[in-house]
Short mmCIF file of C-alpha atoms in Angstrom, two decimals:
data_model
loop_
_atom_site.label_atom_id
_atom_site.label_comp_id
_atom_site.label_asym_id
_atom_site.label_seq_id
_atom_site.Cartn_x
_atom_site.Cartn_y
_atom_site.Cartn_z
CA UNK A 10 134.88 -83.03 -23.82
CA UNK A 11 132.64 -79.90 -22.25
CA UNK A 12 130.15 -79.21 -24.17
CA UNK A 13 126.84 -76.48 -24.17
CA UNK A 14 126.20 -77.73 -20.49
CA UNK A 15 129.68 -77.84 -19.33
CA UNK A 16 130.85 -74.05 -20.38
CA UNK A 17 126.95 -73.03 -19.26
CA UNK A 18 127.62 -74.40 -15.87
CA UNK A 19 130.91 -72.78 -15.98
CA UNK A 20 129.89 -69.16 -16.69
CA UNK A 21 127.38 -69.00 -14.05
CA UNK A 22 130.36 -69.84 -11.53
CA UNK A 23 132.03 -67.16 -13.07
CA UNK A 24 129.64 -64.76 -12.47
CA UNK A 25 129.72 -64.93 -8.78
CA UNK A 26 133.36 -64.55 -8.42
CA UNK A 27 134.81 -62.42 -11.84
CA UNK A 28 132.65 -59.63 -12.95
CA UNK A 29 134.04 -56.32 -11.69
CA UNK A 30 137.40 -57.70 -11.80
CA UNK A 31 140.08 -55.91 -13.15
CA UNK A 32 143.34 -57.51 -14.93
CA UNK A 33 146.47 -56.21 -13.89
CA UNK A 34 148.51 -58.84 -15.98
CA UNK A 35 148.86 -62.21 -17.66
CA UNK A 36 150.72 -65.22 -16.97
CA UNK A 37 151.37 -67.75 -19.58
CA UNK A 38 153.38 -71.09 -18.59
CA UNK A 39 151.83 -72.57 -21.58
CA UNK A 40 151.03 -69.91 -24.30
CA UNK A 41 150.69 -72.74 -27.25
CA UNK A 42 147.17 -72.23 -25.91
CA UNK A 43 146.97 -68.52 -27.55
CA UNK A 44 146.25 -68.03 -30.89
CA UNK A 45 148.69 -64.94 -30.78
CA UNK A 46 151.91 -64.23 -28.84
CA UNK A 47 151.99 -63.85 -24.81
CA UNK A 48 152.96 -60.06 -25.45
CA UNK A 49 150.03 -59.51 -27.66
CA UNK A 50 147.40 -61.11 -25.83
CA UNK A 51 148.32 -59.52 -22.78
CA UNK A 52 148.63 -56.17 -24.45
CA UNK A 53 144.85 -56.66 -25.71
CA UNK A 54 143.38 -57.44 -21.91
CA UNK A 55 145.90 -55.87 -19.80
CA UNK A 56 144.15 -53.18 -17.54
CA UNK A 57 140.69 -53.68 -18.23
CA UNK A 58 137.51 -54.68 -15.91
CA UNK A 59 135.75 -57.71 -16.30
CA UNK A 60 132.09 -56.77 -17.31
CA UNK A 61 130.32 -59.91 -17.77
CA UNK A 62 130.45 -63.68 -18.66
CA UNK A 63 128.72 -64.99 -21.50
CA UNK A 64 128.68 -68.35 -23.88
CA UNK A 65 128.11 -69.33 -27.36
CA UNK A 66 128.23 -72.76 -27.95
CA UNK A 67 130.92 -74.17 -25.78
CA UNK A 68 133.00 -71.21 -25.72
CA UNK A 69 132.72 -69.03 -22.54
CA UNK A 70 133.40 -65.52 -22.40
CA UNK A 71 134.64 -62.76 -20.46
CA UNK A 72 133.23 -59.55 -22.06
CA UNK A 73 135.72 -56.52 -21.02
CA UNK A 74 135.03 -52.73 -21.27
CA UNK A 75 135.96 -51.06 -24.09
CA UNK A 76 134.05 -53.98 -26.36
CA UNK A 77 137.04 -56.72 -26.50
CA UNK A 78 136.31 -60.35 -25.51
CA UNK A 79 138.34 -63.27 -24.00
CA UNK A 80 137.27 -66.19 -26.27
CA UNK A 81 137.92 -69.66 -24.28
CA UNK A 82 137.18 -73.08 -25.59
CA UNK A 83 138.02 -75.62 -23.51
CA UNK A 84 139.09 -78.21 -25.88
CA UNK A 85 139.08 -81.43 -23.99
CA UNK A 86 140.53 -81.12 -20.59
CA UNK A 87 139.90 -77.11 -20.02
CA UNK A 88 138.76 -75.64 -16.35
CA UNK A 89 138.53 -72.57 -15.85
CA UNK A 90 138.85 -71.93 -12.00
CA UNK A 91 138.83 -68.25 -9.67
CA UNK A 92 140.87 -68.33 -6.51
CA UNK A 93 140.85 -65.48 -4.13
CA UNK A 94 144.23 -65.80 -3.68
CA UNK A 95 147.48 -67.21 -5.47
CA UNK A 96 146.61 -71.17 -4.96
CA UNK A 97 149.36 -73.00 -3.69
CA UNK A 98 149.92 -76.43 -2.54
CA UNK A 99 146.87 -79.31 -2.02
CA UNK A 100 144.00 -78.34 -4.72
CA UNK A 101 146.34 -75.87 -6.96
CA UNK A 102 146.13 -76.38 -10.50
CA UNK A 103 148.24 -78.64 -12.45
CA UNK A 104 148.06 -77.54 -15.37
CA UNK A 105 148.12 -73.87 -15.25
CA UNK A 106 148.28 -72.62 -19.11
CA UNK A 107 147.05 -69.13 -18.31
CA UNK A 108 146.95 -67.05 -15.43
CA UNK A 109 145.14 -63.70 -15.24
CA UNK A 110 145.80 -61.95 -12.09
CA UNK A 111 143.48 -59.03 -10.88
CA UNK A 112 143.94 -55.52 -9.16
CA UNK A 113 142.45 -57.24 -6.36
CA UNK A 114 144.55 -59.72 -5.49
CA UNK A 115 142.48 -62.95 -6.64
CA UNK A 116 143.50 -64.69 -10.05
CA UNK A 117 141.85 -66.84 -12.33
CA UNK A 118 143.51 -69.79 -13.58
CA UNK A 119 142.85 -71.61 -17.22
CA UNK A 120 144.08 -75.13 -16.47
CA UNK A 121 144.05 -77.63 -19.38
CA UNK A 122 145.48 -81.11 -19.01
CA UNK A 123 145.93 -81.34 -22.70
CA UNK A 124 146.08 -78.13 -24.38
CA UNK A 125 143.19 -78.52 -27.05
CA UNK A 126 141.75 -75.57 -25.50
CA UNK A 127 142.57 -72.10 -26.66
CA UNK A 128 142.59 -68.38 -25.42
CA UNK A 129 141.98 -65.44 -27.54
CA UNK A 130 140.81 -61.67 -27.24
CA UNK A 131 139.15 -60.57 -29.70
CA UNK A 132 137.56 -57.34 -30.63
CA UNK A 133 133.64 -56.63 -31.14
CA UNK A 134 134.41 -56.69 -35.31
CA UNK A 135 135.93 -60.17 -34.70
CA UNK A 136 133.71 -61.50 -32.10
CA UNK A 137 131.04 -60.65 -34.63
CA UNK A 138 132.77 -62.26 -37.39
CA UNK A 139 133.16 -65.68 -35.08
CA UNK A 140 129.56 -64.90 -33.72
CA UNK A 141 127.84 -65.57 -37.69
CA UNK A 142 129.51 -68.83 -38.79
CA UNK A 143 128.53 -70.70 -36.23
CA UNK A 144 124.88 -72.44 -36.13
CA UNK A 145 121.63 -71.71 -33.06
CA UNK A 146 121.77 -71.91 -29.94
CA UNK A 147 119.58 -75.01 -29.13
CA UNK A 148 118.04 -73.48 -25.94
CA UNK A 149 116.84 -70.59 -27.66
CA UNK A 150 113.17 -70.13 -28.93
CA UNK A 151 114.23 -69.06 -32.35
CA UNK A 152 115.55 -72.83 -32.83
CA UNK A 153 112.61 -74.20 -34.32
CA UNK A 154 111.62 -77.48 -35.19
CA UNK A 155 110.42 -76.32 -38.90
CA UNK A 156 114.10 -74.53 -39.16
CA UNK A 157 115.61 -77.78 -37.96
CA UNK A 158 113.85 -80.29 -40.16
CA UNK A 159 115.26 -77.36 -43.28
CA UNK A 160 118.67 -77.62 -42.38
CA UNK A 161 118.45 -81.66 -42.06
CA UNK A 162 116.84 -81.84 -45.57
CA UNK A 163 120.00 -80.03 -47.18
CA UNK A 164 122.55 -82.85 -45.95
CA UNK A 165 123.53 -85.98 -46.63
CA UNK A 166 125.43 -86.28 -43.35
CA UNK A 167 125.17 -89.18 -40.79
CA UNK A 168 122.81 -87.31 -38.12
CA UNK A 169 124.89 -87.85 -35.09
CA UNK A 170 127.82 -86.22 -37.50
CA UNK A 171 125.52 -83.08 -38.53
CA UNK A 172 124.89 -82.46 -34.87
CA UNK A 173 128.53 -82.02 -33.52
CA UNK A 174 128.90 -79.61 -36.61
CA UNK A 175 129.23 -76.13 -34.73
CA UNK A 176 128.19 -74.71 -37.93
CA UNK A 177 125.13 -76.36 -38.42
CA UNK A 178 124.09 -76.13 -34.70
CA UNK A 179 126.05 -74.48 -31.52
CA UNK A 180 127.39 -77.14 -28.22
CA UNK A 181 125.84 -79.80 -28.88
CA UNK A 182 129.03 -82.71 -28.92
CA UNK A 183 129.54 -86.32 -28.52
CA UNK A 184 127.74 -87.30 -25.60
CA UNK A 185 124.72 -84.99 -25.70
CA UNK A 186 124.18 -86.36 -29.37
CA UNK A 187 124.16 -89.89 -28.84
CA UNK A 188 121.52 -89.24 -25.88
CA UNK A 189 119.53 -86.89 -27.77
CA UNK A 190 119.29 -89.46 -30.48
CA UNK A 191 118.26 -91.81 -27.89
CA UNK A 192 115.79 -89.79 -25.98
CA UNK A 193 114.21 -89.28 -29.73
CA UNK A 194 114.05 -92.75 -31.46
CA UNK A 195 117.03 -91.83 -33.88
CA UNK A 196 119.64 -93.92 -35.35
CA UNK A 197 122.76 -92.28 -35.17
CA UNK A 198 124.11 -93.19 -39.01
CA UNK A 199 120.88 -92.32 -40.48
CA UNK A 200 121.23 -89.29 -43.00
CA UNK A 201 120.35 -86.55 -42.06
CA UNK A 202 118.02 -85.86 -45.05
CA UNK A 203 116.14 -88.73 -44.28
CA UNK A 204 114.71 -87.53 -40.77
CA UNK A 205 111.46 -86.52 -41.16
CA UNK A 206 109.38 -83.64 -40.07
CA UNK A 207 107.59 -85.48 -37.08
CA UNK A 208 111.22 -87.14 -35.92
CA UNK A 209 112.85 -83.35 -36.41
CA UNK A 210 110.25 -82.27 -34.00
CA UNK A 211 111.23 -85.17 -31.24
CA UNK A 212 114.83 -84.67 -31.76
CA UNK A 213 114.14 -80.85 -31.19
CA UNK A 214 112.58 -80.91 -28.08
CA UNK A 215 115.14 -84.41 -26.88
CA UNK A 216 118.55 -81.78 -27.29
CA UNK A 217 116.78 -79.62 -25.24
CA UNK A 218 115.44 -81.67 -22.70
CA UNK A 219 119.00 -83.23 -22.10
CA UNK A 220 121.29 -80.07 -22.25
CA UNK A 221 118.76 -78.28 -19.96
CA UNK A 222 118.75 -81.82 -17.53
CA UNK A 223 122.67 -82.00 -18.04
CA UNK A 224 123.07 -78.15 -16.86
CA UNK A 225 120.51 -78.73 -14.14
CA UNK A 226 122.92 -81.25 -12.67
CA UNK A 227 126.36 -79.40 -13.41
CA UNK A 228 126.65 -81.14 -16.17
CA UNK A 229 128.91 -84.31 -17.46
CA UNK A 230 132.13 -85.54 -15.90
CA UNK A 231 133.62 -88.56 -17.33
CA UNK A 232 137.54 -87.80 -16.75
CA UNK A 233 138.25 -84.67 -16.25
CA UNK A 234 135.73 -81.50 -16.86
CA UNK A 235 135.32 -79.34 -13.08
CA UNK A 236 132.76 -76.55 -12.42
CA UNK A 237 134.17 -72.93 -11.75
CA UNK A 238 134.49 -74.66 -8.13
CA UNK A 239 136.49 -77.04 -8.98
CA UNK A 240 133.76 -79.83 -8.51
CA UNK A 241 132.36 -82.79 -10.94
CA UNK A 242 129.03 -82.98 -12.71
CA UNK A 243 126.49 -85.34 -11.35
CA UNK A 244 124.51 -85.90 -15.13
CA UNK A 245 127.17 -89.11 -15.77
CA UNK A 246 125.07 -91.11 -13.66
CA UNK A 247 121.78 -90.19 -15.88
CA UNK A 248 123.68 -90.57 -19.53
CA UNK A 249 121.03 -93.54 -21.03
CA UNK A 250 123.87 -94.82 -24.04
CA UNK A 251 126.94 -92.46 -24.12
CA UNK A 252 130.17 -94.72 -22.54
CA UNK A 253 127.03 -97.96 -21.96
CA UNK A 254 128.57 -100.66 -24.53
CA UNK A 255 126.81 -104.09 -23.88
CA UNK A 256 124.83 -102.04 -20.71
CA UNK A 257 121.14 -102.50 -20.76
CA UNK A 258 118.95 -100.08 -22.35
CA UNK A 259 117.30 -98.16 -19.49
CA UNK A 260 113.99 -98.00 -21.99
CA UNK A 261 113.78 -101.75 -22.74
CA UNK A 262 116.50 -103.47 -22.03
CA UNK A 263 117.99 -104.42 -24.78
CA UNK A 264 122.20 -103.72 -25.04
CA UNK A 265 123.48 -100.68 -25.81
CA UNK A 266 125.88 -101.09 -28.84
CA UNK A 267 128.79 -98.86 -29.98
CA UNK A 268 129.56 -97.59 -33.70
CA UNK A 269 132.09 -95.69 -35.21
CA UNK A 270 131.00 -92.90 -37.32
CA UNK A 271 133.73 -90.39 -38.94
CA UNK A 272 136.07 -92.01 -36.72
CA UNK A 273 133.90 -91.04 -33.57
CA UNK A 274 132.03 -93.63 -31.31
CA UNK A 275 128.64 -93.33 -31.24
CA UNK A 276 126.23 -95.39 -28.72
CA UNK A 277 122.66 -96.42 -29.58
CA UNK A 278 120.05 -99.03 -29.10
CA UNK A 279 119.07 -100.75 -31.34
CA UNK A 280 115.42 -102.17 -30.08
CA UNK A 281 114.66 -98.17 -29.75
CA UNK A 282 116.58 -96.49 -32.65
CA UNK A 283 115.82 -98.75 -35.84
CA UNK A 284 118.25 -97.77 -38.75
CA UNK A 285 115.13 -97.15 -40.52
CA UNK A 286 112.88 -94.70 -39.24
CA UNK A 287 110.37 -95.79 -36.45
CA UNK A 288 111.22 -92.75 -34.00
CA UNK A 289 109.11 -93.68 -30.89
CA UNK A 290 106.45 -91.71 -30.13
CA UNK A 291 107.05 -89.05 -26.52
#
């Protein structure tokens, strides 16, 4: 489930308690996680100092000297979560997949319910390699409308489908779709060819007016997803469609209705998002 907002709200916990770290070693009571052995991962991060926390899309990660990066998606259920000490008892992670332990005595724990997430180090040639295939960062200035309403033109995709494509755009998933599509006048199963130049400019500037709300609040917990401090987001209570079957539409009223699309649910009005164009004017 975390998304752009999510792993965003997560690295600036980070920052306060990681950077200047250094590892000393690595646990792994779950290392299905890795996308190499325990050994080898450990081998790769072993000994070096945390330099800084960064995210693309909805990955966040720990940039160490020498160039190498730990690479962490958090699937569905992922939390990443500092102690200064070993936790124990009341509040410990239950799900402990990966444990890094520093030279000072505090550890950071990678606790995933489920296991979707993964854990990698990866080198600067393979970060780079990662880096290219996936699409813009939405809350950067060099994603355009006019370089939006391009891409859109090329596909034949179901819009709410083309925007949880990480290669086509970067964090943007389930729930910050359908409210994006909201917040812009879009139907959801519309193709994505058939958005227009005007709409492409509404849906722009709705993605980044909810991610930026959604990390302003800690972002979205509906289960599971915890901040650095182990606490919930607050945005749930905001969400205008996502998880609102038969709810009233906060815009006019009229009841939210659920669809599947690629096997995905997707929520919508339909007073404000006609299948046929008639985005609403912001």
């Amino acid at each position: 489930m975390p998304e752009l907002p999510e792993a965003e709200t997560i690295v600036r916990g980070l920052r306060r308690s990681v950077v200047g770290e250094r590892i000393r070693r690595v646990e792994t009571p779950h290392p299905d996680v890795l996308r190499t052995s325990p050994r080898s991962f450990g081998a790769r991060v072993r000994g070096r100092r945390i330099e800084g926390v960064g995210r693309r899309g909805k990955n966040v990660l720990l940039r160490l000297e020498g160039g190498r990066i730990i690479a962490v998606n958090l699937g569905m259920t992922g939390a990443l979560l500092p102690f200064l000490r070993p936790p124990r008892g009341p509040g410990s992670p239950t799900h402990p997949a990966v444990v890094f332990r520093f030279d000072s005595g505090a550890v950071l724990v990678f606790d995933d319910q489920r296991r979707f997430g993964t854990v990698e180090a990866l080198d600067a040639a393979q970060w780079e390699e990662r880096h290219t295939r996936m699409g813009p960062e939405p809350l950067e200035e060099d994603f355009t409308a006019e370089a939006l309403h391009r891409a859109l033109r090329r596909s034949v995709s179901p819009i709410r489908s083309w925007l949880l494509d990480q290669r086509r755009i970067a964090g943007v998933g389930n729930i910050y779709a359908s409210e994006a599509l909201h917040l812009a006048g879009i139907h959801p199963a519309r193709r994505a060819r058939t958005v227009t130049a005007g709409e492409a400019r509404l849906l722009r500037e709705a993605i980044r007016d909810v991610l930026q709300a959604a990390i302003d609040f800690g972002g979205t917990t509906i289960r599971d997803y915890r901040n650095a401090d182990g606490q919930a987001g607050e945005y749930g209570r905001r969400l205008h469609v996502y998880g609102r079957e038969d709810e009233p539409c906060m815009a006019c009223g009229a009841g939210i209705r659920r669809t599947v699309i690629s096997n995905r649910s997707a929520y919508f009005c339909p007073s404000c998002q006609p299948r046929r164009g008639g985005a609403r004017r912001r």
